[in-house]
């Protein structure tokens, strides 16, 4: 296993990703905690740079980003030289202690299979000023995902094509071993190569506190994303990095949101050092 999962992006998607910030729950919630446009802000795990660019265009002129993918950073630096984005690992950031007023990190800390989420959270804590604010998101191990996980465990034992025990008796090749054993949280996918941790709200809040933070708010977010992952394009279409629910998808989303963390794709915590 590598220390961290590394992603790549298509430069052609940048304009769509930039526009998608308008509908991104995490980005819009973050703006509520960024009223001072002179604040020194960091996005840890900047990806394509779409969030740094979005904040910069809103008038935040002291926004920084760090991203592990060298090709992505080179593309950003070439095409958007006004942005302060560097290549680097969030566990080894070259910034001084107590440096930033605000740190945001969306869907990043869950990608360290050996370490879990606490060490990257502590790295964010280090560079944040005392009383500074961090906004961090992770994929949610929501109620429906937990239910699906339990059903899947049962099906392994009763359906030959899902059960390695029965597949072995039938002389068929087994599926890859379940990769959740020995990990700190539930992992996705359940079989095969590690992609990400998924945390319950309680697990995430506890991890944030273990990282040194005071948790001042906790939100289930990205519900339409969750509908898409549950039902696919039958109820929610995904085009140009935005989600378009049908009338039935919108209705079910409103109904499901009555139960906290029933189907949200991500969970967000607002943290204070």
mmCIF file of C-alpha atoms in Angstrom, residues 9 11 22 42 58 66 81 99 127 142 146 149-150 152 167 173 183 195-196 200-201 203-204 206-207 223 254 258 270:
data_model
loop_
_atom_site.group_PDB
_atom_site.id
_atom_site.type_symbol
_atom_site.label_atom_id
_atom_site.label_comp_id
_atom_site.label_asym_id
_atom_site.label_seq_id
_atom_site.Cartn_x
_atom_site.Cartn_y
_atom_site.Cartn_z
ATOM 1 C CA UNK A 9 -7.440 15.060 -13.529
ATOM 2 C CA UNK A 11 -7.254 19.813 -17.686
ATOM 3 C CA UNK A 22 -21.412 27.215 -6.897
ATOM 4 C CA UNK A 42 -4.819 27.129 2.574
ATOM 5 C CA UNK A 58 -14.144 36.144 -5.192
ATOM 6 C CA UNK A 66 -0.739 22.351 -1.901
ATOM 7 C CA UNK A 81 0.276 31.885 -12.527
ATOM 8 C CA UNK A 99 0.630 30.138 9.708
ATOM 9 C CA UNK A 127 -0.118 24.964 10.155
ATOM 10 C CA UNK A 142 -24.080 6.677 6.078
ATOM 11 C CA UNK A 146 -24.065 0.468 6.408
ATOM 12 C CA UNK A 149 -22.655 -3.542 3.791
ATOM 13 C CA UNK A 150 -24.609 -5.832 6.130
ATOM 14 C CA UNK A 152 -23.556 -7.826 1.241
ATOM 15 C CA UNK A 167 -17.148 -20.506 -5.515
ATOM 16 C CA UNK A 173 -11.769 -18.424 -9.015
ATOM 17 C CA UNK A 183 -7.956 -1.070 8.619
ATOM 18 C CA UNK A 195 -9.506 3.728 -2.446
ATOM 19 C CA UNK A 196 -10.769 5.537 0.635
ATOM 20 C CA UNK A 200 -19.606 7.531 10.512
ATOM 21 C CA UNK A 201 -20.230 11.030 11.922
ATOM 22 C CA UNK A 203 -15.940 8.350 14.058
ATOM 23 C CA UNK A 204 -15.116 11.539 12.171
ATOM 24 C CA UNK A 206 -13.667 11.614 17.377
ATOM 25 C CA UNK A 207 -10.828 11.634 14.835
ATOM 26 C CA UNK A 223 -27.007 14.574 -0.462
ATOM 27 C CA UNK A 254 -36.055 15.843 0.410
ATOM 28 C CA UNK A 258 -35.435 14.032 7.214
ATOM 29 C CA UNK A 270 -15.907 22.837 11.120
#
